[in-house]
Structures are given as structure tokens and as C-alpha cells.
Short mmCIF file of C-alpha atoms in Angstrom, two decimals:
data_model
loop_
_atom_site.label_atom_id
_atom_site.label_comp_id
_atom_site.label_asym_id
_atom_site.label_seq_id
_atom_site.Cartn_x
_atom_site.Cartn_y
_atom_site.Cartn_z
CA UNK A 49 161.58 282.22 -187.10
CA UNK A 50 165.09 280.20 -187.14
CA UNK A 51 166.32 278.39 -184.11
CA UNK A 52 168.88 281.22 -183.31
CA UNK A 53 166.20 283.50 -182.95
CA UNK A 54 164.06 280.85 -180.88
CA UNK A 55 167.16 280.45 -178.55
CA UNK A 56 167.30 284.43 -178.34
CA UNK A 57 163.91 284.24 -176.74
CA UNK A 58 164.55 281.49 -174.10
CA UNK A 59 168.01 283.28 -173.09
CA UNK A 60 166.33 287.10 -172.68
CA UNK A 61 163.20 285.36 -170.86
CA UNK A 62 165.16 284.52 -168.23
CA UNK A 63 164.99 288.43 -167.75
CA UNK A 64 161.76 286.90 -165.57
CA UNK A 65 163.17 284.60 -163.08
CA UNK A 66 166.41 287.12 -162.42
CA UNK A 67 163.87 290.07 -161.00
CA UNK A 68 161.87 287.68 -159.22
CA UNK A 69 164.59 285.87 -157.82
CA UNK A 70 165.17 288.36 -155.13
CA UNK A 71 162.78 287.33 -152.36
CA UNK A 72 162.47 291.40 -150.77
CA UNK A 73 161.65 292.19 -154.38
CA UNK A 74 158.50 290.44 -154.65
CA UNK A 75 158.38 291.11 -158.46
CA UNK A 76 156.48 288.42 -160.97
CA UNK A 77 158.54 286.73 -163.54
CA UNK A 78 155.75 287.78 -166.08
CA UNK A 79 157.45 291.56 -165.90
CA UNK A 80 161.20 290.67 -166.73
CA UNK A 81 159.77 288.53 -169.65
CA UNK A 82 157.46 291.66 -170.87
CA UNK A 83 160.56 294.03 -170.94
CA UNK A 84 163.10 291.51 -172.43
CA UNK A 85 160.28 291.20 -175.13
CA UNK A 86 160.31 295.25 -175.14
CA UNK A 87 164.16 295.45 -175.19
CA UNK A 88 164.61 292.92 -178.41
CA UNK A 89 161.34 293.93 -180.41
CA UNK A 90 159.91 296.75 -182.57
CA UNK A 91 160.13 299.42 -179.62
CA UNK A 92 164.09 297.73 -178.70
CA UNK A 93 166.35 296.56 -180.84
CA UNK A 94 164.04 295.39 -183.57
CA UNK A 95 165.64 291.78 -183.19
CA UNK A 96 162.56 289.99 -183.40
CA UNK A 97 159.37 289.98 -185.62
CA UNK A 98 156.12 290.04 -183.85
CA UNK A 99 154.75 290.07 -187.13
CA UNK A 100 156.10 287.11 -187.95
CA UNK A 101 153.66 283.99 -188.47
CA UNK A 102 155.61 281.60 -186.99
CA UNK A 103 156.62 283.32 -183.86
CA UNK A 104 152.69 284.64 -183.72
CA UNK A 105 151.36 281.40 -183.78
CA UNK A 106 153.10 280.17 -180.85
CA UNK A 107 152.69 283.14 -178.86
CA UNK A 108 149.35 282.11 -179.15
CA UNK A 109 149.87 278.63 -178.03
CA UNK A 110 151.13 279.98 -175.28
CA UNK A 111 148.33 282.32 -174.64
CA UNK A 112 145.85 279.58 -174.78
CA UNK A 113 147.64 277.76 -172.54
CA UNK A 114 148.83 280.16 -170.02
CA UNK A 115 144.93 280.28 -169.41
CA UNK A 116 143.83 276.99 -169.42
CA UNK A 117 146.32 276.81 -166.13
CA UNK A 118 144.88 280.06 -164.74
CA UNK A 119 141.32 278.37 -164.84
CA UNK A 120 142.72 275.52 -163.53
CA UNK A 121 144.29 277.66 -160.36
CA UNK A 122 140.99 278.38 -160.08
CA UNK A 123 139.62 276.49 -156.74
CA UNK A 124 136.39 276.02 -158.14
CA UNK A 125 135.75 272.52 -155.66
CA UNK A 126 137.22 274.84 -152.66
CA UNK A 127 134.21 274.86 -150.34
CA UNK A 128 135.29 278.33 -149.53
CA UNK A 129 134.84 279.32 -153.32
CA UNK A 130 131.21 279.72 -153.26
CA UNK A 131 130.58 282.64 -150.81
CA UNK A 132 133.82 284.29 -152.66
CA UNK A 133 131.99 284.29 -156.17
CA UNK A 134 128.98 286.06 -154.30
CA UNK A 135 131.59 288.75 -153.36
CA UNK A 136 133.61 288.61 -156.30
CA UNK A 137 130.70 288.97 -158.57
CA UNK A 138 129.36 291.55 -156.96
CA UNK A 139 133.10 293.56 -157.32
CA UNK A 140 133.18 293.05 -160.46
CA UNK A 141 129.69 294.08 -161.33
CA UNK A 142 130.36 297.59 -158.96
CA UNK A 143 133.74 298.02 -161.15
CA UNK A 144 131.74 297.45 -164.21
CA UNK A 145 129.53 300.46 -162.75
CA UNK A 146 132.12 302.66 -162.34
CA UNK A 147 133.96 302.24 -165.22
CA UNK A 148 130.93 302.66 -167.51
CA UNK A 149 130.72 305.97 -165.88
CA UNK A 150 134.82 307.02 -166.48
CA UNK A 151 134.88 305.28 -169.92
CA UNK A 152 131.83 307.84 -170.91
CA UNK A 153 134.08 310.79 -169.62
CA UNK A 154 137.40 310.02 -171.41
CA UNK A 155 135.31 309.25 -174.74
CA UNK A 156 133.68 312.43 -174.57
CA UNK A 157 137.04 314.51 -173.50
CA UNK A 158 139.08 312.80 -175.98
CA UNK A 159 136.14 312.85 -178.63
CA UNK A 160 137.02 309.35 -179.84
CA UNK A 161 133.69 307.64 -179.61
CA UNK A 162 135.17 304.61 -178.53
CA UNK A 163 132.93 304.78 -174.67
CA UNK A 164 131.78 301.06 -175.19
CA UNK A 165 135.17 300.16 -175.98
CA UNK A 166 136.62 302.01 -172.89
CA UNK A 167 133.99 300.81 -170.38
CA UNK A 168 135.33 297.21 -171.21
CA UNK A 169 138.93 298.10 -170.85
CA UNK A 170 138.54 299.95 -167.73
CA UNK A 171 136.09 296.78 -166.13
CA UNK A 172 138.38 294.58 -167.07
CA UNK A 173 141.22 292.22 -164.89
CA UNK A 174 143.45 290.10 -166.41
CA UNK A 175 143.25 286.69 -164.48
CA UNK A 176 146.58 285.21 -167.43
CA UNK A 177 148.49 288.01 -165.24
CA UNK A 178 146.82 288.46 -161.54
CA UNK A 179 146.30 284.29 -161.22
CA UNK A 180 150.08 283.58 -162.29
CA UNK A 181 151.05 286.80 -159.98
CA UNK A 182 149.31 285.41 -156.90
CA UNK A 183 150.47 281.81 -157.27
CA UNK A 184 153.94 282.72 -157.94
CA UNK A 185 154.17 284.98 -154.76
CA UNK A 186 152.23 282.09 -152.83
CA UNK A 187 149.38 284.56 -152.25
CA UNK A 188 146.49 283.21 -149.96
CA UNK A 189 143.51 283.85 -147.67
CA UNK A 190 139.40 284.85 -148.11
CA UNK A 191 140.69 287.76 -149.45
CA UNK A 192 142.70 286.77 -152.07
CA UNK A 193 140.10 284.11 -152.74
CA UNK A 194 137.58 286.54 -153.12
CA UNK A 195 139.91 288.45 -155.33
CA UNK A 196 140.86 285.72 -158.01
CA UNK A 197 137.10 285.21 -158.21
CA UNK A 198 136.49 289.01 -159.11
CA UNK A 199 139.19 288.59 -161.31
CA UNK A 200 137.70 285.70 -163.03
CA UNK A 201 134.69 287.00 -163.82
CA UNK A 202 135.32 290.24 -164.84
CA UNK A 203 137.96 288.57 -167.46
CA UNK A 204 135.37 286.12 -168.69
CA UNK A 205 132.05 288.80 -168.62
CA UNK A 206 135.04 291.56 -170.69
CA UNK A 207 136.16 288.74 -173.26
CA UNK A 208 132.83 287.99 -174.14
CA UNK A 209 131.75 291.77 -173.94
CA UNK A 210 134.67 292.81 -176.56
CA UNK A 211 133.60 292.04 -179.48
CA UNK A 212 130.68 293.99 -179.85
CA UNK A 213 132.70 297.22 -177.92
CA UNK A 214 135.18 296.85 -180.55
CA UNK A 215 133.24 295.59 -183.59
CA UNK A 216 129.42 296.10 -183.30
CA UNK A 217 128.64 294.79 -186.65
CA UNK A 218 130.23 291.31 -185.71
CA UNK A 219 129.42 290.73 -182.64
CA UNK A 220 126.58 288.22 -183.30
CA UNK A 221 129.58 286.26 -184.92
CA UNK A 222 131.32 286.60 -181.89
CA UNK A 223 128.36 285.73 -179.56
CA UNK A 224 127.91 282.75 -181.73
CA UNK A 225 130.81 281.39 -181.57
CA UNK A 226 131.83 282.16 -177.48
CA UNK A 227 128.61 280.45 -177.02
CA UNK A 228 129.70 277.31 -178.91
CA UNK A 229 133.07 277.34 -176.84
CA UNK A 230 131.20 277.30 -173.70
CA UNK A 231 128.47 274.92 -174.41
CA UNK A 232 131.23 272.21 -175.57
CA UNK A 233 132.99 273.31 -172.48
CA UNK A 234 129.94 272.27 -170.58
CA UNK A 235 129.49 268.84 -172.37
CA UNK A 236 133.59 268.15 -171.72
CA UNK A 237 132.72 268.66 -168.19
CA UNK A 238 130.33 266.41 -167.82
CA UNK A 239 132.31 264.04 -169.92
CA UNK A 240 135.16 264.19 -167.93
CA UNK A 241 133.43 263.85 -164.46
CA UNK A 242 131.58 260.70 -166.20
CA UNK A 243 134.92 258.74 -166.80
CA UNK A 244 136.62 260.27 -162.84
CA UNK A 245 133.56 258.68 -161.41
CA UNK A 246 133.88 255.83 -162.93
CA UNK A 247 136.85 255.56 -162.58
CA UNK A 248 138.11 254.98 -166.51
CA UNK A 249 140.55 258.47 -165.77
CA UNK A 250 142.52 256.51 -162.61
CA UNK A 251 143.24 253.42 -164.22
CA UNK A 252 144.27 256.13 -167.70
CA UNK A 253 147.00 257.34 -164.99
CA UNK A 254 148.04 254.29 -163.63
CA UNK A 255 148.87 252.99 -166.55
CA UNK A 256 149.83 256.19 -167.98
CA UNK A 257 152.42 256.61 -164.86
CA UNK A 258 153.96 252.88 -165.20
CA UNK A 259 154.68 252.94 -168.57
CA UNK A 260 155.51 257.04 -168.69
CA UNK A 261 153.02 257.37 -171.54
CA UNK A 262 152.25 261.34 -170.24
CA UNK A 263 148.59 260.12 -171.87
CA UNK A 264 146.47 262.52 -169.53
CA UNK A 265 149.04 265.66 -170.90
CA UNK A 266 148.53 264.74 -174.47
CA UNK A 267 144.78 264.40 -173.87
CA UNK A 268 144.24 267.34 -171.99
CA UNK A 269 146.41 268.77 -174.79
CA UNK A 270 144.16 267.71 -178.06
CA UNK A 271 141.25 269.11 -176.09
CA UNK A 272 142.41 272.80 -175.58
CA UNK A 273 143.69 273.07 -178.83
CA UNK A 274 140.25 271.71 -180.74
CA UNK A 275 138.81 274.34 -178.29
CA UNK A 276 141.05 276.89 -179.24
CA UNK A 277 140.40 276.26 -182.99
CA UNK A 278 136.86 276.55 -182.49
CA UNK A 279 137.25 279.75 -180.67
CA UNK A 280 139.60 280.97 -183.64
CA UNK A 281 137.11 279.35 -186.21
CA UNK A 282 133.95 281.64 -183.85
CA UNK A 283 136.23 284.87 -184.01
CA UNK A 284 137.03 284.57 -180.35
CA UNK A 285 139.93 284.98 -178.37
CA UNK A 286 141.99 281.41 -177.04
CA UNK A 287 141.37 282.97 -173.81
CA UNK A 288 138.25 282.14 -173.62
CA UNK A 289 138.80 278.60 -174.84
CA UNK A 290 141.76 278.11 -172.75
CA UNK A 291 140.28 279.47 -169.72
CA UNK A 292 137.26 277.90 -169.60
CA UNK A 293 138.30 274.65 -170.47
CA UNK A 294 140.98 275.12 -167.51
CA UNK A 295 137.80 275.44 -165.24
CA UNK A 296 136.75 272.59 -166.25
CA UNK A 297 139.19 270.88 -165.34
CA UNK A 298 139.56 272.53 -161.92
CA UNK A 299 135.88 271.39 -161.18
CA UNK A 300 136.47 267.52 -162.20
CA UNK A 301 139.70 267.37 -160.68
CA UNK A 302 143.42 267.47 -161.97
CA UNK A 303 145.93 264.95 -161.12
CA UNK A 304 148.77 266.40 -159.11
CA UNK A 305 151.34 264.57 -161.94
CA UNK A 306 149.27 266.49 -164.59
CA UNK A 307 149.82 269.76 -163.07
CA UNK A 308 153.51 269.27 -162.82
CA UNK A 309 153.77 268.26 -166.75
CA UNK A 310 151.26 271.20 -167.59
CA UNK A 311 153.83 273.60 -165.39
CA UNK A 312 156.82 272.40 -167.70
CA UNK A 313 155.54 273.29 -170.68
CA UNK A 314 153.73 276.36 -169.88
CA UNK A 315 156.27 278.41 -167.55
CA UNK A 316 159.06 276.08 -168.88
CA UNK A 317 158.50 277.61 -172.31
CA UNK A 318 155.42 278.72 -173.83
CA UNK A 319 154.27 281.03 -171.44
CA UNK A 320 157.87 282.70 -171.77
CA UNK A 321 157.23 282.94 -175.30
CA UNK A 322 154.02 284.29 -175.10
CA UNK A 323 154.98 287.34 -172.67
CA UNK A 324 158.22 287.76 -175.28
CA UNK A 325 156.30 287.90 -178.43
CA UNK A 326 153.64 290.18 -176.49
CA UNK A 327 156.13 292.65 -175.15
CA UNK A 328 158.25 292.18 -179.11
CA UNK A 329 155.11 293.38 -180.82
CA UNK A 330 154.45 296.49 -178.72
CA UNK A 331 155.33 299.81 -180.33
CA UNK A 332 155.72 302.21 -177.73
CA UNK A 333 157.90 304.66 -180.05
CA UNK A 334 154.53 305.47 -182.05
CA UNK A 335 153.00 307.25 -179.33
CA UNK A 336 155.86 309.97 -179.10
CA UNK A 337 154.21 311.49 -182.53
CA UNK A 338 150.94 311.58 -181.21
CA UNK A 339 150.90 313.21 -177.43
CA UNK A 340 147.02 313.33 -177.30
CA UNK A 341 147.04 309.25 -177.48
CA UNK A 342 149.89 309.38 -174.49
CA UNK A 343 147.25 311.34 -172.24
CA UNK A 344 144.63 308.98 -173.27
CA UNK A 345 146.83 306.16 -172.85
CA UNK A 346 147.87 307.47 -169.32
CA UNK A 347 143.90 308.32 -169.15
CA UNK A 348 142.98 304.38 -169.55
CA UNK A 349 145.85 303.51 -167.05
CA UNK A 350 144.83 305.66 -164.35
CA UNK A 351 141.18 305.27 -164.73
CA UNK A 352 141.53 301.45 -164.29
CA UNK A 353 143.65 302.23 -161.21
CA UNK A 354 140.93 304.27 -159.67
CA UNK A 355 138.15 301.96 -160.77
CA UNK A 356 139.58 299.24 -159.09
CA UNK A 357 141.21 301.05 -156.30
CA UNK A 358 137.81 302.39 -155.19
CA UNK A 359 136.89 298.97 -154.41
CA UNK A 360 138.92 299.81 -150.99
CA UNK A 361 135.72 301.48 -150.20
CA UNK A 362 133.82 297.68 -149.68
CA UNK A 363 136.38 296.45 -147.32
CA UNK A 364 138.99 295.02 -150.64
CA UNK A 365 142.42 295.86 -149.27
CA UNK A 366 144.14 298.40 -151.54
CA UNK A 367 147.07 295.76 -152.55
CA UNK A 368 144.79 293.30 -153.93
CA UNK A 369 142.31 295.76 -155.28
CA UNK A 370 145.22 297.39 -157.32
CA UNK A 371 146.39 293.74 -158.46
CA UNK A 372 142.64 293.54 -159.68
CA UNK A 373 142.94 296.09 -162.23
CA UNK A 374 145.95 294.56 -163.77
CA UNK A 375 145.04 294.12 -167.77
CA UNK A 376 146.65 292.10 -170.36
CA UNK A 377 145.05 290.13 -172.98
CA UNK A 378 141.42 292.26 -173.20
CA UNK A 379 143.87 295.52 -174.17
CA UNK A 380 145.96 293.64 -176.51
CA UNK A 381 143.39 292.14 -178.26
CA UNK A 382 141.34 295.28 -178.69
CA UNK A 383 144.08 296.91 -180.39
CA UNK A 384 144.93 294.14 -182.31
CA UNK A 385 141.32 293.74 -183.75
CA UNK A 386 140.81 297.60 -184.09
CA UNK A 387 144.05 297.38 -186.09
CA UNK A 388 143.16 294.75 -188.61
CA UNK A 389 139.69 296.44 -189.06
CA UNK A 390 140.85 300.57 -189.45
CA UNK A 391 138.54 300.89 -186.10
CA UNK A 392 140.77 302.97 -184.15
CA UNK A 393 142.68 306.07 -184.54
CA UNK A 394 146.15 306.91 -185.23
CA UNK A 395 148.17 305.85 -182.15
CA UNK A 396 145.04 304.83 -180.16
CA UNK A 397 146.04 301.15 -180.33
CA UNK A 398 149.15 302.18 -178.64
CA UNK A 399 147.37 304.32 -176.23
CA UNK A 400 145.19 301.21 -175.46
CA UNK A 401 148.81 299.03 -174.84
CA UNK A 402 150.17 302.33 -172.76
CA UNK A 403 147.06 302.33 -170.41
CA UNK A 404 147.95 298.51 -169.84
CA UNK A 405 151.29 298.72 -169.10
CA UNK A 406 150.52 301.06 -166.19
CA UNK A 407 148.41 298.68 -164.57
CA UNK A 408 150.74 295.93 -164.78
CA UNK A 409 153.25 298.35 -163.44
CA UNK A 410 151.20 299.14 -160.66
CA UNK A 411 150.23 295.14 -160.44
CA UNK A 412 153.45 294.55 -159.97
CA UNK A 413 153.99 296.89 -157.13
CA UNK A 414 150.74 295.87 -155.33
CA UNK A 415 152.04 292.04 -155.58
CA UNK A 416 155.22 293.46 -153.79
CA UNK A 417 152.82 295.05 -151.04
CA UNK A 418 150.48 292.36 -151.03
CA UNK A 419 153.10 289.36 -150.68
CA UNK A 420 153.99 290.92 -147.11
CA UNK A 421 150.92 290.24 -145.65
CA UNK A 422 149.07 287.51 -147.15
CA UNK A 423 152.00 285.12 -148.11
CA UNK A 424 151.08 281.60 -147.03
CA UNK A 425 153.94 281.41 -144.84
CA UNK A 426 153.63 284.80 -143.62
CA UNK A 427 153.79 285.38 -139.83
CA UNK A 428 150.60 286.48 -138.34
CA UNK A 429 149.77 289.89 -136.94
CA UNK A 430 150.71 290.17 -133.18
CA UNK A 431 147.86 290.91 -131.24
#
């Protein structure tokens, strides 16, 4: 990757902040970023290698860091968070129900074999799309609360649950090594509440602050990424190691400066590149060969609609349950691993991406719907 082509990327990923820009829109700036990746890549103008090593690697950067600030949205010492995980959990775990019952019918109708595969993908929210989503259309109440912790788990339960859908014979590996992520995630934690309560991390930032040493960013920094290699090094996605060590730091604390530098360098410019490279790599024009993977494809999509969407029925308003279902890395990743390993038919990896971008579609829309009534400076209802 040359710096032309790295300036190509920042100039069409400002494709995100033009369709968001419109207030009456209420559109994310994740969506312009996924099409401008779209337009220039493999299903586009073939402008840019997704392939390439490169341009992979920090896409991945990106990823892992795009979810170490979604865990950190995460308002794990909110007071208010601990009755929401109750009702979040228990979402999730009714979703996880009903999709195990719809991932069962489209494997047997389709006569892939994939069900364990599909159960996961139809279960699963994507909190590096729904969190950004909510925070960028300034999304709040008990019911959104409630929401990003349904979301949470059910990415978190799916990411660890992949593996052996995808790839039963290495899913020990797998369980091994999301294990060893979150047991060092649970030793940084109590690591980093150790030096807050003593008080080692304030006078860090003080001096940090006078002498504009960023020391907290490039700490924070070395951390994720050693995660993220052992996660890599495990056979795990960086979503788990970003995410989790992002709710770490949510539960000790961040530092309002630290936010600020973390949002520079994520929506600044990784997280751009991330959503560029991810929307670059899909191949959309492989699924007009093979119409049975468009109606599976089209299949997942829906199904994850409904799955979520039924979730009206416990009181979740429709907006928020649709932004639920909202999928991102669980579907890329499954057809990136079922790629690598032969697992999946011809055109069922696209199918898998397909079935994704309908619920971000219909994320999208929901945000739109959603942003009218539970805005934090939204008016309240009369009467």
C-alpha cells in the first residue's frame, strides 16, 4: 500500500461524515465509510487491495481498536448498569433461543449443514457498529441502556461461540486461547484499579498533561496491542481483545483527556480505515453466479431481523430492537475463517456478508427512527 493509495482512503471515508452530516438524516458515519470501501474495492472499481498485507494489517488495528472504545462506551460503573445486564442478558439469551430454532430451518432448507454456524450469526449483535451508532446519534435512556448491554453480551457470548460453529476441530484452540485473553484481562483490571487507588495513575496524568507526554495513550496503547497479539497468537478475533480490555478500562475509570486522544486516532483514522478495507474486501459480484447463496444470504438477513425484532414482544421498542440485530465483525470473520479453511460453499461466504449488510441497512434505518425519540436532547412527550 503506497501513500497515494493511503490518501485515497482518507479522501473517500469522508463518504461517512457527508451522510451523517445532515441532522433529519440521522444516518451513522460507519455506512458512508462501508460504501466508499464498496465503491473503490473488489465489488467497485477494484482500486484497492483488501488482500493486501499492509492495508489488512491496519484494518485490523483499527478493528481492535474500534472495540476497545466500544467497551469503553460501555457504562459499566453506571449504577443504572446493573439491573440493565439482568435485562440485557436475558434478551440476548431469548434471541439466542430463537435463533437456534431459525438457524436449524435455513440449514435444513438450504441443506448446507452449517445450523451451528447460523445459530451464531443469527444471535449475534455487533456492539463495533450498534455502540458507535448510538453514541454518534447521542442515543440515551433505560432503554438504550438496556440495549447496549444486550448488545454486549450477545457480541462477547457469539465471538467466543464462533470458533467451534465454524471450526469444530479447533475450537479447544480457540477456547484456550479466549480464555487466556480474558484471564489477563482480569489481572490488568485489577492492576489498573491498584495504581487509580493509589493514586500512581493521577500523578502519571499530571505529569503526563504538563509536559504533553500523551503517556496514558501510549500505555493504554502497548496494552491492547500485547492483548491483541495474544488473541492472534490463541486464534481469536482482536475483538475480543480489544473489547474486553476496553471494559476494563470502563470499570477502573478513563480520564476524560484519554478519551479525547483515543477519539483522534480511532474515528480520526483507523476506524475509517477499518470500515474502508472491510467494505474494499467484500465481493458482492460473486453472488450474482450463485442465486441459491443470494436467498440464503437474504435468508440470514431477514432471519436476524425477525430474531431480534421479536424482542418487541418483551416490551424492547422496535427501533432499538432492530439496531440490536445489526452484525459486523461475527459475519466477517466467519467467512473469512471458512474461507482460509475450504469450510464453506461456493458463494456462501458472500451469502454470510449479504445477510450482514441487510442488517446494517436496516440498523441504519432504526438509528434514524430511534434518534427521534430517545436523543439526549430530545423534547419529551406531551402529556
Amino acid at each position: 500500500m503506497s501513500f497515494f493509495q493511503l490518501s485515497l482512503i482518507a479522501a473517500v471515508a469522508l463518504l461517512g461524515p457527508l451522510l451523517a452530516f445532515p441532522r433529519t438524516w440521522h444516518l451513522p458515519m460507519v455506512l458512508g465509510q462501508l460504501l466508499a470501501g464498496i465503491a473503490i474495492g473488489r465489488t467497485g472499481l477494484g482500486l484497492m487491495d483488501s488482500s493486501d498485507p499492509t492495508f489488512t494489517f491496519v484494518a485490523d488495528v483499527g478493528f481492535a481498536l474500534i472495540m476497545f472504545v466500544a467497551g469503553t462506551h460501555v457504562p459499566v460503573r453506571d449504577k443504572a448498569i446493573r439491573p440493565a445486564l439482568g435485562g440485557g442478558a436475558l434478551r440476548a439469551a431469548i434471541a439466542a433461543a430463537l435463533a437456534a430454532a431459525s438457524g436449524t430451518l435455513i440449514a435444513f432448507v438450504f441443506g448446507t449443514g452449517h445450523a451451528p454456524l447460523y445459530i451464531v450469526l443469527l444471535a449475534s449483535s455487533s456492539a463495533a457498529l450498534v455502540l458507535p451508532i448510538i453514541d454518534s446519534l447521542r442515543l440515551a435512556g433505560p432503554k438504550v441502556l438496556t440495549t447496549t448491554a444486550q448488545v454486549a453480551v450477545a457480541d462477547i457470548a457469539c465471538i467466543v461461540a464462533l470458533p467451534l460453529a465454524v471450526d469444530p476441530p479447533n475450537a479447544p484452540r480457540a477456547a484456550l486461547g479466549a480464555a487466556a485473553v480474558g484471564a489477563c484481562s482480569l489481572v490488568l483490571f485489577f492492576v489498573l484499579r491498584r495504581l487509580e487507588l493509589s493514586g500512581a495513575r493521577g500523578r502519571v496524568h499530571a505529569v503526563s498533561e504538563e509536559r504533553k507526554f500523551a503517556l496514558e495513550l501510549r500505555i493504554q496503547l502497548a496494552l491492547l496491542f500485547a492483548l491483541s497479539g495474544l488473541a492472534v497468537a490463541g486464534h481469536v478475533s482482536v475483538m475480543l481483545a480489544g473489547f474486553s480490555f476496553g471494559l476494563v478500562v470502563a470499570a477502573v475509570g478513563e480520564p476524560r483527556r484519554l478519551a479525547h486522544q483515543l477519539f483522534a486516532v480511532s474515528d480520526g483514522f483507523l476506524g475509517p480505515v477499518f470500515f474502508v478495507w472491510l467494505g474494499a474486501s467484500l465481493d458482492l459480484r460473486a453472488l450474482a453466479g450463485t442465486p441459491g447463496m443470494v436467498l440464503l444470504g437474504l435468508c440470514l438477513g431477514a432471519g436476524t431481523l425477525v430474531v431480534h425484532g421479536s424482542l418487541r414482544l418483551l416490551g424492547q421498542p422496535l427501533p432499538l430492537a432492530v439496531l440490536s440485530a445489526s452484525q459486523l465483525g461475527i459475519p466477517v470473520a466467519a467467512a473469512a475463517i471458512g474461507t482460509q479453511t475450504d469450510l464453506l460453499e461456493p458463494g456462501e461466504a458472500s451469502a454470510l456478508i449479504l445477510g450482514a449488510l441487510i442488517t446494517i441497512a436496516a440498523s441504519a434505518a432504526a438509528g434514524s427512527r430511534a434518534a427521534r425519540t430517545f436523543t439526549r436532547d430530545a423534547p419529551a412527550p406531551a402529556g
